[in-house]
Structures are given as C-alpha cells and as structure tokens.
C-alpha cells in the first residue's frame, strides 16, 4: 500500500501539480469489513505534519460535545443539536463558534485585559486538555482551541489567534484515529458515536437537494470519486488556502471499508477540485484488484 500510495502521488504531481508532495498529507487505512480499532492496515504520507484544519476542527468539537454531555457538563438542548447539525452537515462557521462557546464557557467580544483575559485564555484550552487526557500518542501535537471564521477574527478572538502557538492544528494521523474511533464506537459511547455518524453520513446522489447545496461536501471532494452506491461518512475543510477531507466509505456489497484523510495546503490545492476525487478513485480501484 505504501508503494501504491507513493506511485499515485508521483502520478498526480506529474499532472501539472508541481510541488504536490510537499503540500499534501495522507493517511489511508483499509479494513476487511467495517472499521474496528486497530484492525486496519494502511499507508501514509507526511501524516504527522501539522496543518491548519479549517472546518475539520468542527469534527473534533462535535466529539467533545458528546463527551461533555456524557459528563453532565452541559445540558442537552434543541439549540445545541441544531448547531451540531449545521456545523457538521452545512460546515456552518457560526454554528461552530457557538459550539466552541458551549465547550469552553467563553464568548467573543472586545479585547480583555489582566486576570479576566488570563482566565479566558485558560478556559479556551479545555478541549486540548481533554484530548491530552485520552493519552493517544497521535493527539500529542494537535491544537483545537480556536473558532472557525469566515472572514477572520476580531477583538479578543483576534488577540488570541495572534498569540504564538495557538493556531488550530491537526494532522491526518490524529484526524484518522478520531474518525476510526467514531466509526468503531471506541470513544465516548456507542450511542454518541451513532449520533455523530448520522451527521457525517453523506448522500452521494449529486442530483439531490443536499448535493446541489454549495456546501455539499461531495463535489470536488473524495465522495465524487467513489461509486454512488457506497455509504460515505465524511467531513471537509475548505478555504482559499486549504482543501481537506476526512472520510470513510463502504461499498454496497459490504466489501472492504476505506478510511482516507487528505490534507492539502496552498492556493493551487484549494482550487483543485479534481485531486481528491482522483485519489479516491485510484485507491478504490487498488482495493478491488
């Protein structure tokens, strides 16, 4: 699988994508049936390189919400569930900001100073503290403490975002282990994982109302490169500087399941709506030969 992955990276780089291998990271895992923790085999490329994750951070925040609910740190509510849906299904940044407020007990606003500012910064670390408490080596480097903005932060959010070392960062390895945990009921609880999977499940009919939405998370992404009869669970992240996706799909015949996380950075990668579907297509083909 390692040799195949490197071959196809070189192939796609030769297709007028100079520098591709230095601007992309991949974690690719294959399971003979449905994912079970530690039961896959795979290959990777730059899987421990840190990237700005864009909306992929929302996937981590969604798992954290389920953990907070389990610990009774938050009351469940219609508004919380509406925000989770919009964050994962619609990639809505306003919903993601609301979720970060709930998780951390902080809010956006004008700049803060003194002890109040110090306390605010410490509160913003609670998701990172929870990630470290899992003691998974794949999560040691990652950072999830910022909101996800459309046009940029202001006030205290701007001040915090410009502190050295506090930019959201993820690796494909960390994202893959979190996605595998959700797919295999290995984090929080089976009920929580089932709820999360329902929000990650994507229709592959490009004529559906969902797929006609500009935030459909299919066109230009991995789902566009796999058979429409497959079941796909995914979360994308897309800005003018990155195009990312964490996905897991299973063919209609219940054959081998693929988990694939691809992070790519730079304006050329962001505008490339053929690379991710192409990777999904060739890796799917390799698994059936």
PDB file of C-alpha atoms in Angstrom:
ATOM      1  CA  UNK A   1       0.000   0.000   0.000  1.00  0.00           C
ATOM      2  CA  UNK A   2       2.896   2.329   0.742  1.00  0.00           C
ATOM      3  CA  UNK A   3       4.375   1.759  -2.700  1.00  0.00           C
ATOM      4  CA  UNK A   4       0.999   2.238  -4.359  1.00  0.00           C
ATOM      5  CA  UNK A   5       0.360   5.470  -2.496  1.00  0.00           C
ATOM      6  CA  UNK A   6       3.765   6.896  -3.445  1.00  0.00           C
ATOM      7  CA  UNK A   7       3.242   5.851  -7.071  1.00  0.00           C
ATOM      8  CA  UNK A   8      -0.056   7.690  -7.312  1.00  0.00           C
ATOM      9  CA  UNK A   9       1.277  10.758  -5.552  1.00  0.00           C
ATOM     10  CA  UNK A  10       4.014  10.982  -8.185  1.00  0.00           C
ATOM     11  CA  UNK A  11       1.433  10.401 -10.918  1.00  0.00           C
ATOM     12  CA  UNK A  12      -0.825  13.221  -9.748  1.00  0.00           C
ATOM     13  CA  UNK A  13       2.173  15.509  -9.233  1.00  0.00           C
ATOM     14  CA  UNK A  14       3.157  14.933 -12.845  1.00  0.00           C
ATOM     15  CA  UNK A  15      -0.325  16.017 -13.954  1.00  0.00           C
ATOM     16  CA  UNK A  16       0.619  19.720 -13.781  1.00  0.00           C
ATOM     17  CA  UNK A  17       0.760  19.804  -9.969  1.00  0.00           C
ATOM     18  CA  UNK A  18       4.362  20.811  -9.197  1.00  0.00           C
ATOM     19  CA  UNK A  19       5.199  20.609  -5.509  1.00  0.00           C
ATOM     20  CA  UNK A  20       2.216  18.406  -4.689  1.00  0.00           C
ATOM     21  CA  UNK A  21       4.189  16.007  -2.479  1.00  0.00           C
ATOM     22  CA  UNK A  22       5.308  18.928  -0.287  1.00  0.00           C
ATOM     23  CA  UNK A  23       1.833  20.392   0.135  1.00  0.00           C
ATOM     24  CA  UNK A  24      -0.201  17.296   0.939  1.00  0.00           C
ATOM     25  CA  UNK A  25      -0.541  14.759   3.757  1.00  0.00           C
ATOM     26  CA  UNK A  26      -2.418  11.463   3.603  1.00  0.00           C
ATOM     27  CA  UNK A  27      -3.476   8.697   5.974  1.00  0.00           C
ATOM     28  CA  UNK A  28      -5.057   5.724   4.191  1.00  0.00           C
ATOM     29  CA  UNK A  29      -6.439   2.682   6.029  1.00  0.00           C
ATOM     30  CA  UNK A  30      -8.235  -0.369   4.709  1.00  0.00           C
ATOM     31  CA  UNK A  31     -10.470  -2.659   6.785  1.00  0.00           C
ATOM     32  CA  UNK A  32     -11.633  -6.027   5.527  1.00  0.00           C
ATOM     33  CA  UNK A  33     -15.153  -5.247   6.690  1.00  0.00           C
ATOM     34  CA  UNK A  34     -16.457  -2.452   8.958  1.00  0.00           C
ATOM     35  CA  UNK A  35     -13.819  -0.480  10.916  1.00  0.00           C
ATOM     36  CA  UNK A  36     -12.654  -1.819  14.242  1.00  0.00           C
ATOM     37  CA  UNK A  37      -9.975  -0.103  16.282  1.00  0.00           C
ATOM     38  CA  UNK A  38      -6.545  -1.443  15.390  1.00  0.00           C
ATOM     39  CA  UNK A  39      -7.965  -3.802  12.769  1.00  0.00           C
ATOM     40  CA  UNK A  40      -6.939  -1.893   9.662  1.00  0.00           C
ATOM     41  CA  UNK A  41      -3.806  -1.807   7.578  1.00  0.00           C
ATOM     42  CA  UNK A  42      -2.637   1.089   5.523  1.00  0.00           C
ATOM     43  CA  UNK A  43      -0.094   3.646   4.407  1.00  0.00           C
ATOM     44  CA  UNK A  44       0.582   7.316   4.881  1.00  0.00           C
ATOM     45  CA  UNK A  45       2.471  10.335   3.610  1.00  0.00           C
ATOM     46  CA  UNK A  46       3.543  13.218   5.893  1.00  0.00           C
ATOM     47  CA  UNK A  47       0.893  12.003   8.328  1.00  0.00           C
ATOM     48  CA  UNK A  48       2.409  13.833  11.300  1.00  0.00           C
ATOM     49  CA  UNK A  49       2.749  17.220   9.593  1.00  0.00           C
ATOM     50  CA  UNK A  50       0.643  19.923  11.206  1.00  0.00           C
ATOM     51  CA  UNK A  51      -1.922  21.720   9.037  1.00  0.00           C
ATOM     52  CA  UNK A  52      -4.484  24.408   9.691  1.00  0.00           C
ATOM     53  CA  UNK A  53      -7.591  22.169   9.682  1.00  0.00           C
ATOM     54  CA  UNK A  54     -10.307  24.682   8.781  1.00  0.00           C
ATOM     55  CA  UNK A  55     -13.723  23.058   9.397  1.00  0.00           C
ATOM     56  CA  UNK A  56     -12.199  19.657  10.203  1.00  0.00           C
ATOM     57  CA  UNK A  57     -11.769  21.110  13.708  1.00  0.00           C
ATOM     58  CA  UNK A  58     -15.565  21.029  13.945  1.00  0.00           C
ATOM     59  CA  UNK A  59     -15.399  17.229  13.879  1.00  0.00           C
ATOM     60  CA  UNK A  60     -13.202  17.286  16.999  1.00  0.00           C
ATOM     61  CA  UNK A  61     -15.512  19.797  18.682  1.00  0.00           C
ATOM     62  CA  UNK A  62     -18.512  17.564  17.942  1.00  0.00           C
ATOM     63  CA  UNK A  63     -16.884  14.608  19.710  1.00  0.00           C
ATOM     64  CA  UNK A  64     -16.018  16.892  22.628  1.00  0.00           C
ATOM     65  CA  UNK A  65     -19.668  17.976  22.890  1.00  0.00           C
ATOM     66  CA  UNK A  66     -20.726  14.346  23.263  1.00  0.00           C
ATOM     67  CA  UNK A  67     -18.084  13.888  25.979  1.00  0.00           C
ATOM     68  CA  UNK A  68     -19.294  16.999  27.828  1.00  0.00           C
ATOM     69  CA  UNK A  69     -22.890  15.724  27.655  1.00  0.00           C
ATOM     70  CA  UNK A  70     -21.802  12.334  28.982  1.00  0.00           C
ATOM     71  CA  UNK A  71     -20.087  14.005  31.939  1.00  0.00           C
ATOM     72  CA  UNK A  72     -23.153  16.206  32.511  1.00  0.00           C
ATOM     73  CA  UNK A  73     -21.083  19.340  31.955  1.00  0.00           C
ATOM     74  CA  UNK A  74     -23.682  20.676  29.511  1.00  0.00           C
ATOM     75  CA  UNK A  75     -27.465  20.379  29.295  1.00  0.00           C
ATOM     76  CA  UNK A  76     -28.707  18.848  26.074  1.00  0.00           C
ATOM     77  CA  UNK A  77     -30.981  21.114  24.077  1.00  0.00           C
ATOM     78  CA  UNK A  78     -32.587  21.623  20.703  1.00  0.00           C
ATOM     79  CA  UNK A  79     -30.280  24.585  20.060  1.00  0.00           C
ATOM     80  CA  UNK A  80     -27.176  22.514  20.776  1.00  0.00           C
ATOM     81  CA  UNK A  81     -28.344  19.776  18.405  1.00  0.00           C
ATOM     82  CA  UNK A  82     -29.224  22.351  15.736  1.00  0.00           C
ATOM     83  CA  UNK A  83     -25.725  23.817  15.985  1.00  0.00           C
ATOM     84  CA  UNK A  84     -24.089  20.363  15.796  1.00  0.00           C
ATOM     85  CA  UNK A  85     -26.119  19.564  12.687  1.00  0.00           C
ATOM     86  CA  UNK A  86     -25.277  22.834  10.970  1.00  0.00           C
ATOM     87  CA  UNK A  87     -21.583  22.586  11.914  1.00  0.00           C
ATOM     88  CA  UNK A  88     -21.131  19.051  10.529  1.00  0.00           C
ATOM     89  CA  UNK A  89     -23.690  18.927   7.721  1.00  0.00           C
ATOM     90  CA  UNK A  90     -23.514  22.507   6.442  1.00  0.00           C
ATOM     91  CA  UNK A  91     -19.962  23.437   7.596  1.00  0.00           C
ATOM     92  CA  UNK A  92     -21.535  26.498   9.194  1.00  0.00           C
ATOM     93  CA  UNK A  93     -18.871  28.610  10.922  1.00  0.00           C
ATOM     94  CA  UNK A  94     -21.405  30.464  13.083  1.00  0.00           C
ATOM     95  CA  UNK A  95     -22.618  27.134  14.446  1.00  0.00           C
ATOM     96  CA  UNK A  96     -19.019  26.088  15.120  1.00  0.00           C
ATOM     97  CA  UNK A  97     -18.427  29.302  17.046  1.00  0.00           C
ATOM     98  CA  UNK A  98     -21.493  28.640  19.187  1.00  0.00           C
ATOM     99  CA  UNK A  99     -20.225  25.110  19.897  1.00  0.00           C
ATOM    100  CA  UNK A 100     -16.822  26.453  20.997  1.00  0.00           C
ATOM    101  CA  UNK A 101     -18.604  28.868  23.353  1.00  0.00           C
ATOM    102  CA  UNK A 102     -20.549  25.975  24.886  1.00  0.00           C
ATOM    103  CA  UNK A 103     -17.483  23.795  25.294  1.00  0.00           C
ATOM    104  CA  UNK A 104     -15.271  26.437  26.856  1.00  0.00           C
ATOM    105  CA  UNK A 105     -17.597  28.836  28.642  1.00  0.00           C
ATOM    106  CA  UNK A 106     -16.087  31.715  26.670  1.00  0.00           C
ATOM    107  CA  UNK A 107     -17.602  34.229  24.271  1.00  0.00           C
ATOM    108  CA  UNK A 108     -16.281  36.548  21.591  1.00  0.00           C
ATOM    109  CA  UNK A 109     -16.196  40.303  22.063  1.00  0.00           C
ATOM    110  CA  UNK A 110     -13.867  43.263  22.679  1.00  0.00           C
ATOM    111  CA  UNK A 111     -10.316  42.782  23.893  1.00  0.00           C
ATOM    112  CA  UNK A 112      -9.839  41.688  27.508  1.00  0.00           C
ATOM    113  CA  UNK A 113      -7.061  42.538  29.948  1.00  0.00           C
ATOM    114  CA  UNK A 114      -5.492  41.378  33.187  1.00  0.00           C
ATOM    115  CA  UNK A 115      -6.855  38.446  35.169  1.00  0.00           C
ATOM    116  CA  UNK A 116     -10.052  38.261  33.098  1.00  0.00           C
ATOM    117  CA  UNK A 117      -8.015  37.847  29.911  1.00  0.00           C
ATOM    118  CA  UNK A 118      -5.799  35.227  31.530  1.00  0.00           C
ATOM    119  CA  UNK A 119      -8.829  33.251  32.680  1.00  0.00           C
ATOM    120  CA  UNK A 120     -10.401  33.462  29.214  1.00  0.00           C
ATOM    121  CA  UNK A 121      -7.256  32.062  27.581  1.00  0.00           C
ATOM    122  CA  UNK A 122      -7.090  29.219  30.090  1.00  0.00           C
ATOM    123  CA  UNK A 123     -10.745  28.342  29.500  1.00  0.00           C
ATOM    124  CA  UNK A 124     -10.080  28.075  25.786  1.00  0.00           C
ATOM    125  CA  UNK A 125      -7.695  25.195  26.468  1.00  0.00           C
ATOM    126  CA  UNK A 126     -10.271  22.771  27.882  1.00  0.00           C
ATOM    127  CA  UNK A 127     -10.710  20.851  24.614  1.00  0.00           C
ATOM    128  CA  UNK A 128      -6.932  20.449  24.324  1.00  0.00           C
ATOM    129  CA  UNK A 129      -6.792  19.265  27.928  1.00  0.00           C
ATOM    130  CA  UNK A 130      -9.437  16.650  27.182  1.00  0.00           C
ATOM    131  CA  UNK A 131      -7.553  15.494  24.074  1.00  0.00           C
ATOM    132  CA  UNK A 132      -4.372  15.079  26.119  1.00  0.00           C
ATOM    133  CA  UNK A 133      -6.287  13.151  28.785  1.00  0.00           C
ATOM    134  CA  UNK A 134      -7.075  10.449  26.205  1.00  0.00           C
ATOM    135  CA  UNK A 135      -3.329   9.669  26.148  1.00  0.00           C
ATOM    136  CA  UNK A 136      -3.350   8.788  22.456  1.00  0.00           C
ATOM    137  CA  UNK A 137       0.097   9.439  21.003  1.00  0.00           C
ATOM    138  CA  UNK A 138      -1.478  10.614  17.741  1.00  0.00           C
ATOM    139  CA  UNK A 139      -3.038  13.568  19.560  1.00  0.00           C
ATOM    140  CA  UNK A 140       0.072  14.850  21.322  1.00  0.00           C
ATOM    141  CA  UNK A 141       0.830  17.626  18.809  1.00  0.00           C
ATOM    142  CA  UNK A 142      -2.639  18.818  17.900  1.00  0.00           C
ATOM    143  CA  UNK A 143      -4.332  22.033  18.945  1.00  0.00           C
ATOM    144  CA  UNK A 144      -8.077  22.749  18.877  1.00  0.00           C
ATOM    145  CA  UNK A 145      -8.921  25.943  20.740  1.00  0.00           C
ATOM    146  CA  UNK A 146      -9.981  28.488  18.102  1.00  0.00           C
ATOM    147  CA  UNK A 147     -13.272  29.229  16.440  1.00  0.00           C
ATOM    148  CA  UNK A 148     -13.607  28.700  12.697  1.00  0.00           C
ATOM    149  CA  UNK A 149     -14.005  32.038  10.921  1.00  0.00           C
ATOM    150  CA  UNK A 150     -15.314  33.000   7.533  1.00  0.00           C
ATOM    151  CA  UNK A 151     -13.519  36.335   7.204  1.00  0.00           C
ATOM    152  CA  UNK A 152     -11.265  36.394  10.244  1.00  0.00           C
ATOM    153  CA  UNK A 153     -11.309  37.100  13.997  1.00  0.00           C
ATOM    154  CA  UNK A 154     -11.932  40.368  15.805  1.00  0.00           C
ATOM    155  CA  UNK A 155     -11.430  41.632  19.343  1.00  0.00           C
ATOM    156  CA  UNK A 156     -10.386  39.026  21.875  1.00  0.00           C
ATOM    157  CA  UNK A 157     -10.545  36.355  19.163  1.00  0.00           C
ATOM    158  CA  UNK A 158      -8.008  38.326  17.115  1.00  0.00           C
ATOM    159  CA  UNK A 159      -5.786  38.805  20.151  1.00  0.00           C
ATOM    160  CA  UNK A 160      -5.897  35.088  20.953  1.00  0.00           C
ATOM    161  CA  UNK A 161      -5.384  33.966  17.358  1.00  0.00           C
ATOM    162  CA  UNK A 162      -2.224  36.047  17.132  1.00  0.00           C
ATOM    163  CA  UNK A 163      -0.610  34.530  20.212  1.00  0.00           C
ATOM    164  CA  UNK A 164       2.317  32.329  19.186  1.00  0.00           C
ATOM    165  CA  UNK A 165       1.390  28.670  19.037  1.00  0.00           C
ATOM    166  CA  UNK A 166      -2.381  28.944  19.395  1.00  0.00           C
ATOM    167  CA  UNK A 167      -3.489  28.404  15.823  1.00  0.00           C
ATOM    168  CA  UNK A 168      -5.715  25.346  15.331  1.00  0.00           C
ATOM    169  CA  UNK A 169      -3.577  22.490  14.005  1.00  0.00           C
ATOM    170  CA  UNK A 170      -4.291  18.867  13.153  1.00  0.00           C
ATOM    171  CA  UNK A 171      -2.502  16.025  11.409  1.00  0.00           C
ATOM    172  CA  UNK A 172      -4.010  13.423   9.119  1.00  0.00           C
ATOM    173  CA  UNK A 173      -2.890  10.766  11.628  1.00  0.00           C
ATOM    174  CA  UNK A 174      -4.747  12.434  14.515  1.00  0.00           C
ATOM    175  CA  UNK A 175      -7.848  13.008  12.397  1.00  0.00           C
ATOM    176  CA  UNK A 176      -7.809   9.408  11.194  1.00  0.00           C
ATOM    177  CA  UNK A 177      -7.607   7.952  14.701  1.00  0.00           C
ATOM    178  CA  UNK A 178     -10.525  10.148  15.811  1.00  0.00           C
ATOM    179  CA  UNK A 179     -12.611   9.122  12.796  1.00  0.00           C
ATOM    180  CA  UNK A 180     -11.781   5.453  13.338  1.00  0.00           C
ATOM    181  CA  UNK A 181     -12.864   5.808  16.974  1.00  0.00           C
ATOM    182  CA  UNK A 182     -16.235   7.239  15.941  1.00  0.00           C
ATOM    183  CA  UNK A 183     -16.751   4.596  13.269  1.00  0.00           C
ATOM    184  CA  UNK A 184     -15.885   1.753  15.696  1.00  0.00           C
ATOM    185  CA  UNK A 185     -17.736   3.045  18.810  1.00  0.00           C
ATOM    186  CA  UNK A 186     -14.388   3.455  20.583  1.00  0.00           C
ATOM    187  CA  UNK A 187     -14.870   6.944  22.027  1.00  0.00           C
ATOM    188  CA  UNK A 188     -17.418   8.487  24.446  1.00  0.00           C
ATOM    189  CA  UNK A 189     -20.128   5.814  23.959  1.00  0.00           C
ATOM    190  CA  UNK A 190     -21.730   3.725  21.187  1.00  0.00           C
ATOM    191  CA  UNK A 191     -24.858   5.913  21.331  1.00  0.00           C
ATOM    192  CA  UNK A 192     -22.796   9.088  20.964  1.00  0.00           C
ATOM    193  CA  UNK A 193     -20.804   7.601  18.075  1.00  0.00           C
ATOM    194  CA  UNK A 194     -24.040   6.605  16.344  1.00  0.00           C
ATOM    195  CA  UNK A 195     -25.326  10.177  16.622  1.00  0.00           C
ATOM    196  CA  UNK A 196     -22.085  11.531  15.196  1.00  0.00           C
ATOM    197  CA  UNK A 197     -22.103   9.054  12.304  1.00  0.00           C
ATOM    198  CA  UNK A 198     -25.620  10.137  11.395  1.00  0.00           C
ATOM    199  CA  UNK A 199     -24.329  13.704  10.968  1.00  0.00           C
ATOM    200  CA  UNK A 200     -21.332  12.564   8.917  1.00  0.00           C
ATOM    201  CA  UNK A 201     -23.331  10.351   6.524  1.00  0.00           C
ATOM    202  CA  UNK A 202     -23.394  11.943   3.066  1.00  0.00           C
ATOM    203  CA  UNK A 203     -25.824  11.252   0.208  1.00  0.00           C
ATOM    204  CA  UNK A 204     -23.903  10.501  -2.980  1.00  0.00           C
ATOM    205  CA  UNK A 205     -26.709  11.372  -5.399  1.00  0.00           C
ATOM    206  CA  UNK A 206     -25.374  14.553  -6.995  1.00  0.00           C
ATOM    207  CA  UNK A 207     -28.905  15.426  -8.149  1.00  0.00           C
ATOM    208  CA  UNK A 208     -30.277  15.551  -4.590  1.00  0.00           C
ATOM    209  CA  UNK A 209     -31.126  18.850  -2.927  1.00  0.00           C
ATOM    210  CA  UNK A 210     -28.297  18.279  -0.448  1.00  0.00           C
ATOM    211  CA  UNK A 211     -25.699  17.791  -3.171  1.00  0.00           C
ATOM    212  CA  UNK A 212     -26.862  20.852  -5.084  1.00  0.00           C
ATOM    213  CA  UNK A 213     -26.012  22.915  -1.998  1.00  0.00           C
ATOM    214  CA  UNK A 214     -22.706  24.810  -2.421  1.00  0.00           C
ATOM    215  CA  UNK A 215     -21.554  23.210   0.849  1.00  0.00           C
ATOM    216  CA  UNK A 216     -22.497  19.684  -0.195  1.00  0.00           C
ATOM    217  CA  UNK A 217     -19.052  18.274   0.781  1.00  0.00           C
ATOM    218  CA  UNK A 218     -19.187  15.926  -2.246  1.00  0.00           C
ATOM    219  CA  UNK A 219     -18.393  17.819  -5.464  1.00  0.00           C
ATOM    220  CA  UNK A 220     -14.642  18.406  -5.637  1.00  0.00           C
ATOM    221  CA  UNK A 221     -14.033  16.069  -2.709  1.00  0.00           C
ATOM    222  CA  UNK A 222     -13.487  12.345  -2.132  1.00  0.00           C
ATOM    223  CA  UNK A 223     -17.154  11.429  -2.479  1.00  0.00           C
ATOM    224  CA  UNK A 224     -17.087  12.475  -6.121  1.00  0.00           C
ATOM    225  CA  UNK A 225     -14.558   9.725  -6.837  1.00  0.00           C
ATOM    226  CA  UNK A 226     -16.301   6.689  -5.362  1.00  0.00           C
ATOM    227  CA  UNK A 227     -19.294   4.655  -6.603  1.00  0.00           C
ATOM    228  CA  UNK A 228     -22.610   6.368  -5.841  1.00  0.00           C
ATOM    229  CA  UNK A 229     -23.873   3.116  -4.291  1.00  0.00           C
ATOM    230  CA  UNK A 230     -21.306   3.384  -1.479  1.00  0.00           C
ATOM    231  CA  UNK A 231     -22.042   4.593   2.042  1.00  0.00           C
ATOM    232  CA  UNK A 232     -19.907   7.624   2.856  1.00  0.00           C
ATOM    233  CA  UNK A 233     -19.213   9.349   6.172  1.00  0.00           C
ATOM    234  CA  UNK A 234     -17.100  12.488   5.849  1.00  0.00           C
ATOM    235  CA  UNK A 235     -16.149  15.983   6.971  1.00  0.00           C
ATOM    236  CA  UNK A 236     -14.437  18.517   4.749  1.00  0.00           C
ATOM    237  CA  UNK A 237     -12.445  21.675   5.374  1.00  0.00           C
ATOM    238  CA  UNK A 238     -12.092  24.229   2.598  1.00  0.00           C
ATOM    239  CA  UNK A 239     -10.732  27.777   2.464  1.00  0.00           C
ATOM    240  CA  UNK A 240      -8.843  29.760  -0.162  1.00  0.00           C
ATOM    241  CA  UNK A 241      -5.660  28.143   1.201  1.00  0.00           C
ATOM    242  CA  UNK A 242      -6.623  24.547   2.068  1.00  0.00           C
ATOM    243  CA  UNK A 243      -8.741  21.660   0.797  1.00  0.00           C
ATOM    244  CA  UNK A 244      -9.078  18.831   3.341  1.00  0.00           C
ATOM    245  CA  UNK A 245     -11.279  15.824   3.933  1.00  0.00           C
ATOM    246  CA  UNK A 246     -11.619  13.025   6.443  1.00  0.00           C
ATOM    247  CA  UNK A 247     -13.761  10.241   5.021  1.00  0.00           C
ATOM    248  CA  UNK A 248     -14.751   6.627   5.494  1.00  0.00           C
ATOM    249  CA  UNK A 249     -16.698   4.685   2.895  1.00  0.00           C
ATOM    250  CA  UNK A 250     -18.059   1.187   2.448  1.00  0.00           C
ATOM    251  CA  UNK A 251     -19.103  -0.365  -0.892  1.00  0.00           C
ATOM    252  CA  UNK A 252     -22.649  -1.587  -1.394  1.00  0.00           C
ATOM    253  CA  UNK A 253     -21.540  -5.229  -1.315  1.00  0.00           C
ATOM    254  CA  UNK A 254     -20.207  -4.777   2.254  1.00  0.00           C
ATOM    255  CA  UNK A 255     -16.686  -5.297   0.980  1.00  0.00           C
ATOM    256  CA  UNK A 256     -13.533  -3.706   2.399  1.00  0.00           C
ATOM    257  CA  UNK A 257     -14.041  -0.300   4.001  1.00  0.00           C
ATOM    258  CA  UNK A 258     -11.711   2.624   3.303  1.00  0.00           C
ATOM    259  CA  UNK A 259     -10.724   5.372   5.710  1.00  0.00           C
ATOM    260  CA  UNK A 260      -8.909   8.199   3.954  1.00  0.00           C
ATOM    261  CA  UNK A 261      -7.779  11.548   5.363  1.00  0.00           C
ATOM    262  CA  UNK A 262      -6.233  14.046   2.953  1.00  0.00           C
ATOM    263  CA  UNK A 263      -4.936  17.488   3.923  1.00  0.00           C
ATOM    264  CA  UNK A 264      -3.647  19.820   1.196  1.00  0.00           C
ATOM    265  CA  UNK A 265      -2.441  23.407   1.527  1.00  0.00           C
ATOM    266  CA  UNK A 266      -1.848  26.355  -0.780  1.00  0.00           C
ATOM    267  CA  UNK A 267      -3.997  28.278  -3.225  1.00  0.00           C
ATOM    268  CA  UNK A 268      -3.385  25.789  -6.033  1.00  0.00           C
ATOM    269  CA  UNK A 269      -4.520  22.887  -3.862  1.00  0.00           C
ATOM    270  CA  UNK A 270      -7.549  24.845  -2.660  1.00  0.00           C
ATOM    271  CA  UNK A 271      -8.673  25.447  -6.234  1.00  0.00           C
ATOM    272  CA  UNK A 272      -8.000  21.880  -7.385  1.00  0.00           C
ATOM    273  CA  UNK A 273     -11.378  20.154  -7.497  1.00  0.00           C
ATOM    274  CA  UNK A 274     -10.025  17.069  -9.303  1.00  0.00           C
ATOM    275  CA  UNK A 275      -7.277  15.886  -6.944  1.00  0.00           C
ATOM    276  CA  UNK A 276      -9.366  14.480  -4.082  1.00  0.00           C
ATOM    277  CA  UNK A 277     -11.875  12.692  -6.359  1.00  0.00           C
ATOM    278  CA  UNK A 278      -8.931  11.314  -8.338  1.00  0.00           C
ATOM    279  CA  UNK A 279      -7.229   9.961  -5.234  1.00  0.00           C
ATOM    280  CA  UNK A 280     -10.443   8.318  -4.077  1.00  0.00           C
ATOM    281  CA  UNK A 281     -10.932   6.726  -7.498  1.00  0.00           C
ATOM    282  CA  UNK A 282      -7.485   5.168  -7.760  1.00  0.00           C
ATOM    283  CA  UNK A 283      -7.379   3.967  -4.163  1.00  0.00           C
ATOM    284  CA  UNK A 284     -10.831   2.440  -4.572  1.00  0.00           C
ATOM    285  CA  UNK A 285      -9.603   0.700  -7.713  1.00  0.00           C
ATOM    286  CA  UNK A 286      -6.494  -0.625  -5.959  1.00  0.00           C
ATOM    287  CA  UNK A 287      -8.621  -2.162  -3.243  1.00  0.00           C
ATOM    288  CA  UNK A 288     -10.646  -4.179  -5.742  1.00  0.00           C
ATOM    289  CA  UNK A 289      -7.667  -5.648  -7.650  1.00  0.00           C
TER     290      UNK A 289
END
